[in-house]
Coordinates of C-alpha atoms in Angstrom, one line a residue:
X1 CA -1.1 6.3 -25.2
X2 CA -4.5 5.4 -24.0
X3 CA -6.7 4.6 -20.9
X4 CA -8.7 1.1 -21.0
X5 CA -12.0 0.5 -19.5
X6 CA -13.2 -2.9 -18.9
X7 CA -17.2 -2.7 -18.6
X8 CA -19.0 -6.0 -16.9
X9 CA -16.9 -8.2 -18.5
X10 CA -18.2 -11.8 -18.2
X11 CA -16.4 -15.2 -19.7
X12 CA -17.2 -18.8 -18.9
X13 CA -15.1 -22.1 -20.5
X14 CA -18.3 -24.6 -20.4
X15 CA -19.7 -24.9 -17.1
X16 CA -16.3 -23.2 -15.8
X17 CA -16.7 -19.4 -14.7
X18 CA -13.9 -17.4 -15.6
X19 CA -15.0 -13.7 -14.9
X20 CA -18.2 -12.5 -13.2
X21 CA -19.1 -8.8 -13.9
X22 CA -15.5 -7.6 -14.0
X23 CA -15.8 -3.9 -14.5
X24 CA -12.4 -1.7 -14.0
X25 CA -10.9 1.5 -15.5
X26 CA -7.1 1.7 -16.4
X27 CA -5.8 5.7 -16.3
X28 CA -3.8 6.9 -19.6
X29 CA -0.4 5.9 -18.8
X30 CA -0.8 3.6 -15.7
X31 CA 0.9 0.7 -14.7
X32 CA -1.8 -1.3 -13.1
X33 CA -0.9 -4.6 -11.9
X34 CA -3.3 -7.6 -12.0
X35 CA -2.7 -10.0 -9.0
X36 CA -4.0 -12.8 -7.5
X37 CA -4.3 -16.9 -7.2
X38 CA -3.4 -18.9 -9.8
X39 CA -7.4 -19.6 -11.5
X40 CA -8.4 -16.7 -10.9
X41 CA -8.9 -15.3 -13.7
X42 CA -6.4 -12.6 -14.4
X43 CA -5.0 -14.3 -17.5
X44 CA -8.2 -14.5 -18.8
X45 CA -9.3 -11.1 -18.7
X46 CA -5.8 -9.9 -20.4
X47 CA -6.4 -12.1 -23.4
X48 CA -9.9 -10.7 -23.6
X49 CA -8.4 -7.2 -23.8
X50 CA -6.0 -8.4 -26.2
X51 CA -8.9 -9.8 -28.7
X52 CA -7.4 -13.2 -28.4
X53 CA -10.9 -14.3 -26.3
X54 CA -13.8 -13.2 -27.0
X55 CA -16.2 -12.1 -23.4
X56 CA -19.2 -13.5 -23.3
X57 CA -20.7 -10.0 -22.4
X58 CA -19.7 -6.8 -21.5
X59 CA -17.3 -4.2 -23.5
X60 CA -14.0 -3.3 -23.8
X61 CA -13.3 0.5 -24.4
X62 CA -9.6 2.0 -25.4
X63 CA -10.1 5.6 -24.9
X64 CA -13.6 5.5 -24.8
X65 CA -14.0 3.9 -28.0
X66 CA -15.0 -0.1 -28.1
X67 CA -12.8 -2.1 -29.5
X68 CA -14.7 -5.4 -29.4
X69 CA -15.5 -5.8 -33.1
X70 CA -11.5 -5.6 -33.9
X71 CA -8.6 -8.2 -34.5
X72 CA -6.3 -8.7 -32.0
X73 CA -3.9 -6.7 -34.6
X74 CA -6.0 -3.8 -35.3
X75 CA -6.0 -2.6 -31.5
X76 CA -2.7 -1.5 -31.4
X77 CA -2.4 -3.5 -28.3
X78 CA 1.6 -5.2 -27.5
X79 CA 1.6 -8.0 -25.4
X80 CA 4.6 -9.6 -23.8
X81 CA 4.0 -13.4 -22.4
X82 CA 5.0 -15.5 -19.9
X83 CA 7.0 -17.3 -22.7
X84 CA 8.4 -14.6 -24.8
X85 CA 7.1 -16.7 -27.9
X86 CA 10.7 -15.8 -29.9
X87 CA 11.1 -17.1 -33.4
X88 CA 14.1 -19.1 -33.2
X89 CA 14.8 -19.7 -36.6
X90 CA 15.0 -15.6 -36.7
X91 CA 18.0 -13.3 -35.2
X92 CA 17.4 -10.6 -32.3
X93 CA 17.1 -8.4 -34.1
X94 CA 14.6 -10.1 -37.0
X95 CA 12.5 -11.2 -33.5
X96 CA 12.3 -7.1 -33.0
X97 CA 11.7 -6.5 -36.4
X98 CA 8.9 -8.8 -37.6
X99 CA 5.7 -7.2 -36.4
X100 CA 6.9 -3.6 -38.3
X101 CA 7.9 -6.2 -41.2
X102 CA 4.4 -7.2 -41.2
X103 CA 2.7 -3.9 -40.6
X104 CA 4.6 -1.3 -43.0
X105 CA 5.3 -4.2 -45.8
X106 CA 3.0 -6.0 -48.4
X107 CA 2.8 -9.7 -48.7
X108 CA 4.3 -9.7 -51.6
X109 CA 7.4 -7.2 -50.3
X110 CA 8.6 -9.5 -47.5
X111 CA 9.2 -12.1 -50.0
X112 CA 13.7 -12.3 -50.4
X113 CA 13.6 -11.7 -53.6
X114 CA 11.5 -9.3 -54.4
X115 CA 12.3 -6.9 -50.8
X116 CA 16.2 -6.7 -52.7
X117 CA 14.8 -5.8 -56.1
X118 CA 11.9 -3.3 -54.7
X119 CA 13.7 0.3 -53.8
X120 CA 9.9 1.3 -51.1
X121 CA 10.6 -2.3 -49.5
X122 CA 14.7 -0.9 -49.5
X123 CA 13.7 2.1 -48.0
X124 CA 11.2 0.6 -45.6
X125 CA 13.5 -2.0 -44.5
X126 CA 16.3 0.9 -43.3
X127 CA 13.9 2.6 -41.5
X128 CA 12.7 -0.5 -39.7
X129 CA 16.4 -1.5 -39.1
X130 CA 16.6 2.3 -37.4
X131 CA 14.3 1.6 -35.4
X132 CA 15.0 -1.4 -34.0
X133 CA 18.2 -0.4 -33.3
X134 CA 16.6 2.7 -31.1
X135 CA 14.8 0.5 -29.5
X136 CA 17.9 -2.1 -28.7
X137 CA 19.8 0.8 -27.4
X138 CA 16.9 1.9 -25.1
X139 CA 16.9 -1.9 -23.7
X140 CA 20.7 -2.3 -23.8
X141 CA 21.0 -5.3 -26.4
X142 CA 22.2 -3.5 -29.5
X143 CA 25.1 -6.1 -29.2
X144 CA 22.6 -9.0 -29.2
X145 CA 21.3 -8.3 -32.4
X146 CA 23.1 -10.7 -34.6
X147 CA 22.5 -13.8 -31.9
X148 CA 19.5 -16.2 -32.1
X149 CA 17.4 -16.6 -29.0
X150 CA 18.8 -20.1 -28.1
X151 CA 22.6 -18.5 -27.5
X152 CA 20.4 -15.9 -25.1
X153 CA 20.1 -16.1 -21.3
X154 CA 16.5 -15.2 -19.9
X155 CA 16.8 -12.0 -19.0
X156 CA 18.2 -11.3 -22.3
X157 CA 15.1 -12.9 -23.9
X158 CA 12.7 -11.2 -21.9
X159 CA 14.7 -7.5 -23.3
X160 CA 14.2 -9.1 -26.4
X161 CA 10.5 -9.6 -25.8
X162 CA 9.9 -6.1 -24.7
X163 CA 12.0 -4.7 -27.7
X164 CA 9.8 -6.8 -29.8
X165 CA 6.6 -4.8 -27.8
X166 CA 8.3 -1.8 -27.9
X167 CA 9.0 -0.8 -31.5
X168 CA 5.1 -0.7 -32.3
X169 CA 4.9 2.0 -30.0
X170 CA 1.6 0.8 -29.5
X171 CA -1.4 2.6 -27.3
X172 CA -1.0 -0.1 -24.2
X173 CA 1.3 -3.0 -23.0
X174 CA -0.3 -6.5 -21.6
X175 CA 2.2 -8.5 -19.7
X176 CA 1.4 -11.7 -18.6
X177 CA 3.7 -12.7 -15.6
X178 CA 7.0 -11.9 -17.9
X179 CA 9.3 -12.7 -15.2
X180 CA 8.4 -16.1 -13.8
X181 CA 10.8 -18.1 -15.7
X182 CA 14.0 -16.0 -14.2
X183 CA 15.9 -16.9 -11.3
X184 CA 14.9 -14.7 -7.9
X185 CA 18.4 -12.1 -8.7
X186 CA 17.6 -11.5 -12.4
X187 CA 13.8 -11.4 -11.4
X188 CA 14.8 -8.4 -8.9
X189 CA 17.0 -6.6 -11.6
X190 CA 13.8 -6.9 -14.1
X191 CA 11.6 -5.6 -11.9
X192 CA 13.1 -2.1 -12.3
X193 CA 14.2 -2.0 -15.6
X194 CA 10.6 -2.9 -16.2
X195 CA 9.5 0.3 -14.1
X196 CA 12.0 2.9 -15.9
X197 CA 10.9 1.5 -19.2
X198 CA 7.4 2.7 -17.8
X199 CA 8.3 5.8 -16.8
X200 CA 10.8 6.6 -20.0
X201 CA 7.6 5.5 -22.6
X202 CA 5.1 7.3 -20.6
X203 CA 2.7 4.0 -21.9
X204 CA -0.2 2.2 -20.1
X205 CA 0.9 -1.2 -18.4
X206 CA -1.4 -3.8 -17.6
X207 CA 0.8 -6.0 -15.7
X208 CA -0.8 -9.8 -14.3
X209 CA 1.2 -11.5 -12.1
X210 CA 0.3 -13.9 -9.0
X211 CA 3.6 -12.8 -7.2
X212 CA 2.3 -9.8 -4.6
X213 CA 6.0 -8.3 -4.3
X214 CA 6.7 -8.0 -7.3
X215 CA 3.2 -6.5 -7.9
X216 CA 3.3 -3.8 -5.0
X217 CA 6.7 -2.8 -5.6
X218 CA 6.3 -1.6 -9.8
X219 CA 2.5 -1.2 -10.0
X220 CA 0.5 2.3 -9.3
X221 CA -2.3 0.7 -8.1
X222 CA -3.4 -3.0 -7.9
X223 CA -6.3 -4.9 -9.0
X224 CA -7.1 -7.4 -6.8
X225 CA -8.8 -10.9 -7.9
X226 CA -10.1 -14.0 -6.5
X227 CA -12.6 -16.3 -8.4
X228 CA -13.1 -14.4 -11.7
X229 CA -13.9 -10.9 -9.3
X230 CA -12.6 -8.1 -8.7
X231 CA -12.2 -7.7 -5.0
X232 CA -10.7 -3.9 -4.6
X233 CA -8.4 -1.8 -6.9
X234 CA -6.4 0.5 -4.8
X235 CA -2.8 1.9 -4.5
X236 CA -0.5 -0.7 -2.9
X237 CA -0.3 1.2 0.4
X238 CA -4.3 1.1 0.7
X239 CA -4.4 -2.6 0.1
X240 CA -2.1 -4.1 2.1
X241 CA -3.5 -1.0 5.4
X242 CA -6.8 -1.4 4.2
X243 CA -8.2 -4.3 2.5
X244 CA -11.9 -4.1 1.7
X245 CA -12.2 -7.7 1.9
X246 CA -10.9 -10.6 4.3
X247 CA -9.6 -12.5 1.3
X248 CA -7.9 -9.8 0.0
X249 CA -6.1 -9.1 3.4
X250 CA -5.0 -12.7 3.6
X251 CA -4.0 -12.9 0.2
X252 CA -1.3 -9.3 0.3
X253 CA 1.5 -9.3 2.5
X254 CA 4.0 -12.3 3.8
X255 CA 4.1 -13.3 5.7
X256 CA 0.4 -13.6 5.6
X257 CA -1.7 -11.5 8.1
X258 CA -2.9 -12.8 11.4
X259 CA -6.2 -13.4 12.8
X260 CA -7.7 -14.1 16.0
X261 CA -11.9 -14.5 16.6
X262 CA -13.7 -12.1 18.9
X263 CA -17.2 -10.6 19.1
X264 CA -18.7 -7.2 20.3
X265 CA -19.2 -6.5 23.6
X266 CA -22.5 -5.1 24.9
X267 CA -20.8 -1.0 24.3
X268 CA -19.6 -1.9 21.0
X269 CA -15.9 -3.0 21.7
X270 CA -14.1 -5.7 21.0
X271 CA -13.9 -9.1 23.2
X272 CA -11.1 -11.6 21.9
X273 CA -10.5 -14.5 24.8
X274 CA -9.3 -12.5 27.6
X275 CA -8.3 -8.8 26.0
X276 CA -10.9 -6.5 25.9
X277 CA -10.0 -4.4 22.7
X278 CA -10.7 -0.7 22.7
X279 CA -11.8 -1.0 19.4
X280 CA -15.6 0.1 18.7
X281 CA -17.0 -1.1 15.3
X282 CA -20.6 -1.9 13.4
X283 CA -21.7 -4.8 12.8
X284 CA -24.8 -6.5 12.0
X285 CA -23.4 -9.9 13.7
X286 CA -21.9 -10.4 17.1
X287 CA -18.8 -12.3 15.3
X288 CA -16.0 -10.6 14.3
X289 CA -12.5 -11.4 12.8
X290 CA -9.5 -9.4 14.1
X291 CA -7.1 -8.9 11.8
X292 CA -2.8 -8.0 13.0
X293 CA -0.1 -8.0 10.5
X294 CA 3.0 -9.2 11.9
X295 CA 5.0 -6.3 12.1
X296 CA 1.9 -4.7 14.0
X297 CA 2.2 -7.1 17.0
X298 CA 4.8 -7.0 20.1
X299 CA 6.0 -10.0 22.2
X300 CA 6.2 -9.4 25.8
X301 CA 6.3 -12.0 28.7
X302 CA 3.8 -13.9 29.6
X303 CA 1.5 -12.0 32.5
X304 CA 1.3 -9.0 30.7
X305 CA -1.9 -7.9 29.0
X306 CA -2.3 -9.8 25.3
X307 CA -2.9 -13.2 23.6
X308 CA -0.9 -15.5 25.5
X309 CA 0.9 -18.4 23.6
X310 CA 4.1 -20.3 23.4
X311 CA 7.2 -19.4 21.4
X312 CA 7.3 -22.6 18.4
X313 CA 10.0 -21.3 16.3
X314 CA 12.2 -18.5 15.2
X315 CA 13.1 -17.7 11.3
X316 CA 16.0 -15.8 10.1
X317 CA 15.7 -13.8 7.5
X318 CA 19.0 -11.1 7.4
X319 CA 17.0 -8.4 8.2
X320 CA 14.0 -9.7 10.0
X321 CA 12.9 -12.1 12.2
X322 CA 9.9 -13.9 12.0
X323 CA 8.5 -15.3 15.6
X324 CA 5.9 -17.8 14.9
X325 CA 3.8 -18.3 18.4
X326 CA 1.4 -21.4 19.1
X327 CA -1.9 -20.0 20.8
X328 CA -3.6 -23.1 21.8
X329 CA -3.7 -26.8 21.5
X330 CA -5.9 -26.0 18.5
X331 CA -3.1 -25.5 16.3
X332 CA -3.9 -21.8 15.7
X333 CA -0.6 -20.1 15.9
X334 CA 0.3 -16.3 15.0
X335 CA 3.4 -14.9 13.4
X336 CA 5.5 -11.7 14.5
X337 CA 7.8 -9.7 12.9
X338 CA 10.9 -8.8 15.1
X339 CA 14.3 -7.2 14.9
X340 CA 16.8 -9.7 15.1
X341 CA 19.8 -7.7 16.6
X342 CA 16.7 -6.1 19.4
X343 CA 16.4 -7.2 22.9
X344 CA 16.2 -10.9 22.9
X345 CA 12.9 -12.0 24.5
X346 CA 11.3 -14.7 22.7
X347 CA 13.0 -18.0 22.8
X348 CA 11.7 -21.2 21.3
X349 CA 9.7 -22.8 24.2
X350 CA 9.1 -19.7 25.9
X351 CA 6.1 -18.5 27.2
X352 CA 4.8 -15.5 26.0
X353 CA 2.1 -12.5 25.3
X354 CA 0.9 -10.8 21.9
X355 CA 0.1 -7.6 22.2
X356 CA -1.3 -5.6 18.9
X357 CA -1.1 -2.6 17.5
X358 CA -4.5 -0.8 17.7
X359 CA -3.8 1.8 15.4
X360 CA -3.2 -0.8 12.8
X361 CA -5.8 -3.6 13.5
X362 CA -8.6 -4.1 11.4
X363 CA -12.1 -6.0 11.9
X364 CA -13.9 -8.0 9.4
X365 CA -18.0 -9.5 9.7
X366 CA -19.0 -12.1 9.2
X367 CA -18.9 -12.5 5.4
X368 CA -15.8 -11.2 5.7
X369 CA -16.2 -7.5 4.7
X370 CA -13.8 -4.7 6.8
X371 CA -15.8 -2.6 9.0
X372 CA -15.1 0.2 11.8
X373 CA -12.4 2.4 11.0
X374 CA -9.1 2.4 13.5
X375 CA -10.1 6.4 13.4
X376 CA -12.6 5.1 16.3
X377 CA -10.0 4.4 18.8
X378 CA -11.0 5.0 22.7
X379 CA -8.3 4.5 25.0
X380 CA -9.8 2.2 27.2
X381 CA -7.5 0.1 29.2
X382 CA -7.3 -3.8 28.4
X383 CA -8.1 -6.1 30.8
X384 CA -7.2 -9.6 31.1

């Protein structure tokens, strides 16, 4: 297995910037996820990894050695895509079996004829057969073997895929959002196989997908990206309780977080309409955003101390449920996430207050950058 190391990678289509000075280092047997927006760039840096697009500068290093002068084949680099790109002509388990055809035969050796007649193509075609049906049992498909990809269901091709991937045993997987053509149960299911297959092979996943739950819940850490950069790369946890960036709060966690303007007060806290925050922060502006993600703010009546507002609807979701509060004739409205079966208090219509947690609140400038720490907490009563 190996560690990957992307340094100041830069790649334009024409006038189109793809990726600006993306620099970033994969650990030996990782699963790092890339996520963000669609355009963004995340694709585009995977194939560039893969050798199938060539940066414009930079370097790409696979355990400290550059691999930028090879093929895509002579990196020993599997990657999975979106559309599993299965023969359909071939069987399961030919599909599984083709790049080892190509690697451990000769041209002339994969040829019908000759393979039957040649007793090293014999023996190399029993040990690829072996090992494809290793692999098939490892993914649970040995009985798929004999079908063609058109008598599959999706889940079964994406196995299929991964077997294909797998029986390389190559030095690092790419995956480019495998699981977007499956139905929201089988995407579920997928999302753990994929992380036991991790842990059984021990390998280095780089894993780009613009879905952030399915990104937080398989990757190690995240790599974060908006507009061909690279915004923070962190472990889940850290990014969604401490994003480095505005844009990267807003794009983790849903739903999304909530923000309400304020500025500093002449001792450092935190004025936002009629709450004074006891928040104390550094800022080279007077403007500040104020950051709450739902399940950090309370609703209480109306009168007590918090953001006042007016209760627009209530969503169900089994478990939770999401308040979403109207704050001003504006439009601006906030969302809260409540326990369904808890004291009823909001009610659509209602009037009501918003009171965050300041333990968890965080405070952007200007340009959007997180400053302060929560660490800097004085207990100051709010007023209204």
């Amino acid at each position: 297995m190996a560690g990957i190391t992307l340094d100041g990678i830069c790649k334009s289509f024409g006038a189109a910037v793809a990726l600006r000075n993306v620099s970033l280092d994969v650990r030996d047997g990782e699963f790092l996820a890339l996520v963000g927006p669609s355009g963004c760039g995340k694709s585009t840096l995977l194939r560039v990894i893969a050798g199938l697009e060539a940066q414009d500068a930079g370097e790409v290093l696979v355990d400290g050695r550059s691999i930028d002068r090879l093929t895509p084949k002579a990196r020993d680099i599997a990657m999975v895509f979106q559309s599993y790109a299965l023969y359909p002509h071939m069987t399961v388990a030919e599909n599984i079996a083709a790049p080892l055809r190509l690697r451990r035969l000769h041209a002339v050796e994969r040829l019908p004829v000759v393979g039957r007649l040649s007793p090293r193509a014999r023996r190399v075609m029993h040990d690829i057969a072996r090992d494809v049906e290793t692999v098939a049992v490892s993914l649970a498909i040995p009985h798929l073997l004999g079908r063609k990809p058109r008598q599959l269901s999706g889940g079964q091709r994406q196995r299929v895929a991964l077997g294909r991937a797998m029986v390389r045993r190559p030095s690092a997987f790419l995956m480019d959002e495998p699981l977007s053509n499956l139905d929201a149960g089988l995407r579920l299911q997928m999302r753990g196989e994929l992380r036991e297959i991790h842990a059984r092979l021990g390998a280095t996943f780089v894993y780009v997908t613009h879905d952030q739950a399915e990104a937080m819940t398989m990757a190690d850490r995240l790599a974060v990206m908006q507009e061909g950069r690279l915004l923070q790369v962190a472990s889940p946890r850290e990014v969604y309780d401490a994003p480095a960036d505005l844009r990267v709060a807003e794009f983790i966690g849903a739903p999304r977080i909530n923000l309400f303007q304020g500025r500093l007060a002449a001792d450092g806290t935190v004025e936002s309409g009629s709450l004074r925050l006891p928040l104390r922060a550094r800022s080279d502006g007077r403007e500040v955003t104020i950051g709450i993600r739902p399940d950090a703010l309370s609703i209480v009546r109306q009168g007590h101390p918090g953001w006042p507002g007016k209760v627009a609807r209530l969503e169900h979701v089994g478990s939770d449920q999401f308040v979403h509060v109207s704050l001003d004739e504006a439009g601006r409205s906030a969302v809260v996430r409540t326990d369904p079966y808890g004291k009823p208090i909001a009610e659509v219509g209602s009037e009501v207050a918003l009171q965050p947690n300041l333990q968890r609140a965080l405070l952007f400038d200007r340009t959007g950058v997180r400053i302060g720490t929560v660490a800097e907490i004085h207990q100051l009563p709010a007023s209204a």
